[in-house]
Amino acid sequence: MKNEENFMQEAIELSIKNVRSGAGGPFGAVVVKDGKIIARAVNTVTRDNDPSAHAEVNAIREACRVLGSFQLSGCDLYTSCEPCPMCLGAIYWARPDKVFYANTKKDAAEINFDDDFIYQELAKPMQERKLKFVQLGRVDALKAFEEWRLKGDRVEY
Amino acid sequence: MKNEENFMQEAIELSIKNVRSGAGGPFGAVVVKDGKIIARAVNTVTRDNDPSAHAEVNAIREACRVLGSFQLSGCDLYTSCEPCPMCLGAIYWARPDKVFYANTKKDAAEINFDDDFIYQELAKPMQERKLKFVQLGRVDALKAFEEWRLKGDRVEY
């Protein structure tokens, strides 16, 4: 447990430093493998003009770069705040063993990071969402899927 | 409508080219602003060892880079397949006006891209998810949020 607390402390310190540096929101994350931190990251949305640059996504990208893999099996993710739906999705695609978090999404909502709207939208059928979705061109698009299905040397993920 | 079909056709062509090049899955996306394509992207998960590098996320990143903004207001996103939860989250953070898609998530599931598991997990309370989540260190982590709340020159997003 002691180690886990130390790893989380590192994520929290990153989140505090990030408020002071102004790179983005008050969030930090680290990825741990075999008892060692292999990636450290903060939220850089506003510094990098990248709405996907949340601490968790940045940490996942960096850990994958370090490992030369698109999977984080055998790794744990420590994040200073409960992940938003985008980060959760990225986490599921990266497949770490476990996720540790500190602040909750309710804490985040109280400082105006309201992921709740996104959670609600995702749970709705497309036609009931506030954001408009239009389907177009499926017959042509299916050709890519058919070609993928038949491709002998495809790399699955 | 004609223009919309052309933009989608471009996303679909990117998806087909991507199967042949082998950079990643059979997915392409473009971002359109004022009747012009400002960003084109494909899925590069396996080429870049980046589980977040779906076509939509890559297109959002590129469009934001081109615009020098972390917001895509006034833009439409065209994607050759209905977005996964991660991409949906990224789309909501980027805030485009509209999303056009071609293949459905059911089509994607049939070639083994099963986003449905992630949709199901997101909808569950944390303790019922297959992936283990552990809370740790909230009292310390709240300090970053408090510092953010009090920061006079914070850039909100």
Coordinates of C-alpha atoms in Angstrom, one line a residue:
Chain A
M1 CA 0.0 0.0 0.0
K2 CA 2.9 2.4 0.8
N3 CA 4.1 2.3 -2.8
E4 CA 0.7 2.9 -4.1
E5 CA 0.4 6.0 -2.0
N6 CA 3.7 7.2 -3.2
F7 CA 2.8 6.8 -6.9
M8 CA -0.5 8.7 -6.3
Q9 CA 1.4 11.4 -4.5
E10 CA 3.5 11.9 -7.6
A11 CA 0.4 12.2 -9.7
I12 CA -1.0 14.8 -7.3
E13 CA 2.2 16.8 -7.2
L14 CA 2.1 16.9 -11.0
S15 CA -1.4 18.2 -10.8
I16 CA -0.5 21.0 -8.4
K17 CA 2.6 22.0 -10.5
N18 CA 0.4 22.1 -13.6
V19 CA -1.9 24.7 -12.0
R20 CA 1.1 26.9 -11.3
S21 CA 2.7 26.4 -14.8
G22 CA -0.6 27.0 -16.6
A23 CA -0.2 24.3 -19.2
G24 CA -3.8 23.1 -18.6
G25 CA -6.2 21.9 -16.0
P26 CA -5.3 20.7 -12.4
F27 CA -4.7 17.1 -13.4
G28 CA -1.7 14.8 -13.3
A29 CA -1.2 11.1 -14.0
V30 CA 1.6 8.4 -13.9
V31 CA 1.9 4.9 -15.3
V32 CA 3.6 2.3 -13.2
K33 CA 5.1 -1.0 -14.3
D34 CA 7.0 -3.5 -12.2
G35 CA 7.1 -1.1 -9.3
K36 CA 8.5 1.8 -11.3
I37 CA 7.0 5.0 -12.8
I38 CA 7.5 4.7 -16.6
A39 CA 5.5 7.8 -17.6
R40 CA 4.5 11.1 -16.0
A41 CA 2.0 13.5 -17.5
V42 CA -0.2 16.5 -16.9
N43 CA -3.2 18.0 -18.7
T44 CA -1.9 20.2 -21.6
V45 CA -5.2 21.1 -23.4
T46 CA -4.7 24.8 -23.4
R47 CA -0.9 24.9 -23.9
D48 CA -1.0 22.4 -26.8
N49 CA -4.3 23.4 -28.3
D50 CA -5.3 19.7 -28.0
P51 CA -8.7 18.9 -26.4
S52 CA -7.5 15.3 -26.1
A53 CA -4.5 16.1 -24.1
H54 CA -5.9 15.2 -20.7
A55 CA -3.3 13.9 -18.1
E56 CA -4.5 10.3 -18.5
V57 CA -4.3 10.3 -22.3
N58 CA -0.9 12.0 -22.2
A59 CA 0.3 9.4 -19.7
I60 CA -1.0 6.5 -21.8
R61 CA 0.7 7.9 -24.9
E62 CA 4.0 8.4 -23.1
A63 CA 3.9 5.0 -21.5
C64 CA 3.2 3.3 -24.8
R65 CA 6.0 5.3 -26.4
V66 CA 8.4 4.1 -23.7
L67 CA 7.3 0.5 -24.0
G68 CA 7.0 0.5 -27.8
S69 CA 3.6 -1.0 -27.5
F70 CA 0.0 0.0 -28.0
Q71 CA -1.0 -1.9 -24.9
L72 CA -0.4 -1.3 -21.2
S73 CA -0.9 -4.8 -19.9
G74 CA 1.0 -5.3 -16.6
C75 CA 0.7 -1.5 -15.9
D76 CA -1.3 0.5 -13.4
L77 CA -2.5 4.0 -14.1
Y78 CA -2.6 6.6 -11.2
T79 CA -4.6 9.7 -11.9
S80 CA -5.2 12.6 -9.6
C81 CA -8.9 12.6 -10.7
E82 CA -11.5 10.1 -11.8
P83 CA -11.2 9.9 -15.6
C84 CA -13.7 11.6 -18.0
P85 CA -15.4 9.4 -20.6
M86 CA -12.7 10.2 -23.2
C87 CA -10.0 9.1 -20.8
L88 CA -12.0 6.1 -19.7
G89 CA -12.3 5.0 -23.4
A90 CA -8.5 5.5 -23.9
I91 CA -7.9 3.5 -20.7
Y92 CA -10.0 0.6 -22.0
W93 CA -8.2 0.6 -25.3
A94 CA -4.8 0.7 -23.6
R95 CA -5.8 -2.2 -21.2
P96 CA -3.9 -1.4 -18.0
D97 CA -4.4 -3.8 -15.1
K98 CA -5.8 -1.3 -12.6
V99 CA -6.7 2.4 -12.2
F100 CA -6.1 4.4 -9.1
Y101 CA -7.8 7.8 -8.8
A102 CA -8.0 10.5 -6.1
N103 CA -10.5 13.3 -6.7
T104 CA -14.0 12.3 -7.9
K105 CA -15.9 13.6 -11.0
K106 CA -18.2 15.3 -8.5
D107 CA -15.1 17.2 -7.1
A108 CA -14.2 18.1 -10.7
A109 CA -17.8 19.3 -11.4
E110 CA -17.5 21.7 -8.5
I111 CA -14.6 23.5 -10.2
N112 CA -16.5 23.5 -13.5
F113 CA -15.1 20.5 -15.2
D114 CA -18.4 18.9 -15.9
D115 CA -17.9 15.5 -17.4
D116 CA -21.4 14.6 -16.3
F117 CA -22.9 16.2 -19.5
I118 CA -20.7 13.9 -21.6
Y119 CA -21.6 10.8 -19.5
Q120 CA -25.3 11.6 -20.0
E121 CA -24.9 12.2 -23.8
L122 CA -23.1 8.9 -24.3
A123 CA -25.8 7.0 -22.5
K124 CA -28.5 8.4 -24.9
P125 CA -29.5 7.0 -28.3
M126 CA -27.9 9.1 -30.9
Q127 CA -31.0 10.9 -32.1
E128 CA -31.7 12.2 -28.5
R129 CA -28.3 13.7 -28.0
K130 CA -27.8 17.5 -28.0
L131 CA -25.0 17.1 -30.5
K132 CA -26.4 16.3 -33.9
F133 CA -25.3 13.0 -35.6
V134 CA -26.1 12.3 -39.3
Q135 CA -25.5 9.0 -41.0
L136 CA -24.2 9.1 -44.6
G137 CA -22.4 6.8 -47.0
R138 CA -22.5 3.5 -45.2
V139 CA -22.5 1.4 -48.4
D140 CA -19.2 2.8 -49.6
A141 CA -17.7 2.8 -46.1
L142 CA -18.4 -0.9 -45.7
K143 CA -15.8 -1.5 -48.4
A144 CA -13.0 -0.6 -46.0
F145 CA -14.3 -3.0 -43.4
E146 CA -14.6 -5.8 -46.0
E147 CA -11.1 -5.1 -47.2
W148 CA -9.9 -5.2 -43.6
R149 CA -11.7 -8.5 -43.0
L150 CA -9.9 -10.1 -46.0
K151 CA -6.5 -8.6 -45.2
G152 CA -4.1 -11.4 -44.3
D153 CA -1.4 -9.4 -42.5
R154 CA -3.6 -7.0 -40.5
V155 CA -2.4 -6.0 -37.0
E156 CA -5.3 -6.3 -34.6
Y157 CA -5.5 -4.1 -31.4
Chain B
M1 CA -26.1 17.7 -49.4
K2 CA -23.7 17.2 -52.4
N3 CA -20.8 18.7 -50.4
E4 CA -21.6 16.6 -47.4
E5 CA -21.4 13.5 -49.6
N6 CA -18.0 14.6 -51.0
F7 CA -16.6 15.2 -47.5
M8 CA -17.7 11.8 -46.4
Q9 CA -16.3 10.3 -49.5
E10 CA -12.9 11.7 -48.6
A11 CA -13.1 10.2 -45.1
I12 CA -14.1 6.8 -46.6
E13 CA -11.2 6.9 -49.1
L14 CA -8.8 7.6 -46.3
S15 CA -10.2 4.6 -44.4
I16 CA -9.6 2.3 -47.5
K17 CA -6.1 3.6 -48.1
N18 CA -5.4 3.0 -44.4
V19 CA -6.2 -0.7 -44.7
R20 CA -3.7 -0.9 -47.6
S21 CA -1.0 1.1 -45.9
G22 CA -1.3 -0.9 -42.6
A23 CA -1.0 2.2 -40.3
G24 CA -4.0 1.0 -38.2
G25 CA -7.6 0.1 -38.4
P26 CA -10.0 0.8 -41.4
F27 CA -11.0 4.2 -40.3
G28 CA -10.7 7.8 -41.7
A29 CA -12.0 11.2 -40.7
V30 CA -11.9 14.8 -41.9
V31 CA -12.8 18.1 -40.3
V32 CA -14.6 20.7 -42.4
K33 CA -14.8 24.4 -41.7
D34 CA -16.5 27.0 -44.0
G35 CA -17.0 24.5 -46.7
K36 CA -13.3 23.4 -46.7
I37 CA -11.5 20.3 -45.3
I38 CA -9.0 21.6 -42.8
A39 CA -7.8 18.3 -41.4
R40 CA -7.5 14.7 -42.7
A41 CA -6.6 11.7 -40.6
V42 CA -6.6 7.9 -40.3
N43 CA -6.3 5.5 -37.4
T44 CA -2.6 5.1 -36.5
V45 CA -2.9 3.0 -33.4
T46 CA -0.5 0.2 -34.5
R47 CA 1.9 2.3 -36.5
D48 CA 2.3 4.9 -33.8
N49 CA 1.9 2.6 -30.7
D50 CA -0.7 5.0 -29.5
P51 CA -4.1 3.5 -28.4
S52 CA -5.6 7.0 -28.5
A53 CA -4.7 7.5 -32.2
H54 CA -8.1 6.8 -33.6
A55 CA -9.0 8.6 -36.8
E56 CA -11.4 11.0 -35.1
V57 CA -8.9 11.9 -32.3
N58 CA -6.1 12.4 -34.9
A59 CA -8.4 14.6 -37.0
I60 CA -9.4 16.7 -34.0
R61 CA -5.8 17.2 -33.0
E62 CA -4.8 18.1 -36.5
A63 CA -7.7 20.5 -37.0
C64 CA -7.0 22.2 -33.6
R65 CA -3.3 22.5 -34.6
V66 CA -4.4 24.2 -37.9
L67 CA -6.8 26.5 -36.2
G68 CA -4.5 27.2 -33.2
S69 CA -7.4 26.5 -30.9
F70 CA -8.6 23.8 -28.5
Q71 CA -12.2 24.2 -29.8
L72 CA -13.8 23.2 -33.1
S73 CA -16.8 25.5 -33.0
G74 CA -18.0 26.2 -36.5
C75 CA -16.6 22.8 -37.7
D76 CA -18.1 19.5 -38.8
L77 CA -16.5 16.2 -38.3
Y78 CA -16.9 13.4 -40.9
T79 CA -15.9 10.0 -39.8
S80 CA -16.1 6.7 -41.7
C81 CA -17.5 5.0 -38.6
E82 CA -19.6 5.8 -35.6
P83 CA -17.2 7.0 -32.9
C84 CA -16.2 4.8 -30.0
P85 CA -16.6 6.2 -26.4
M86 CA -13.1 7.7 -26.3
C87 CA -13.6 9.5 -29.6
L88 CA -17.1 10.6 -28.5
G89 CA -15.6 12.1 -25.4
A90 CA -12.9 13.9 -27.5
I91 CA -15.6 15.2 -29.8
Y92 CA -17.6 16.6 -26.9
W93 CA -14.5 18.3 -25.5
A94 CA -13.6 19.7 -28.9
R95 CA -17.2 20.9 -29.5
P96 CA -17.8 20.7 -33.2
D97 CA -21.2 21.7 -34.6
K98 CA -22.1 18.4 -36.1
V99 CA -20.9 14.8 -36.6
F100 CA -21.4 12.8 -39.8
Y101 CA -20.7 9.1 -39.7
A102 CA -21.0 6.2 -42.2
N103 CA -20.5 2.7 -40.7
T104 CA -22.2 1.9 -37.4
K105 CA -20.7 0.5 -34.3
K106 CA -22.6 -2.7 -35.1
D107 CA -20.7 -2.9 -38.4
A108 CA -17.5 -2.3 -36.5
A109 CA -18.3 -5.1 -34.0
E110 CA -18.7 -7.5 -36.9
I111 CA -15.0 -7.1 -37.8
N112 CA -14.0 -7.4 -34.2
F113 CA -13.8 -3.7 -33.1
D114 CA -16.1 -4.1 -30.2
D115 CA -16.7 -0.7 -28.6
D116 CA -19.8 -2.2 -27.0
F117 CA -17.9 -3.6 -24.1
I118 CA -16.5 0.0 -23.4
Y119 CA -20.0 1.5 -23.7
Q120 CA -21.3 -1.1 -21.2
E121 CA -18.4 -0.5 -18.7
L122 CA -18.9 3.3 -18.8
A123 CA -22.5 2.9 -18.0
K124 CA -21.8 0.9 -14.9
P125 CA -21.0 2.2 -11.4
M126 CA -17.3 1.9 -10.9
Q127 CA -17.4 -1.0 -8.4
E128 CA -19.3 -3.1 -10.9
R129 CA -16.8 -2.7 -13.8
K130 CA -14.5 -5.4 -15.0
L131 CA -11.5 -3.1 -14.8
K132 CA -10.6 -2.4 -11.1
F133 CA -10.8 1.2 -9.9
V134 CA -9.3 2.2 -6.5
Q135 CA -9.7 5.5 -4.8
L136 CA -6.6 6.9 -3.0
G137 CA -5.3 10.3 -1.8
R138 CA -8.4 12.5 -2.3
V139 CA -7.6 14.9 0.6
D140 CA -4.2 15.8 -0.9
A141 CA -5.5 15.9 -4.5
L142 CA -8.2 18.4 -3.6
K143 CA -5.4 20.9 -3.0
A144 CA -4.8 21.2 -6.7
F145 CA -8.5 21.9 -7.3
E146 CA -8.5 24.5 -4.6
E147 CA -5.5 26.2 -6.1
W148 CA -7.1 26.1 -9.6
R149 CA -10.3 27.7 -8.1
L150 CA -8.3 30.5 -6.7
K151 CA -6.1 31.1 -9.7
G152 CA -6.8 34.5 -11.3
D153 CA -5.4 33.9 -14.7
R154 CA -6.6 30.3 -15.4
V155 CA -7.5 29.4 -19.0
E156 CA -10.8 27.5 -18.9
Y157 CA -11.7 25.0 -21.6

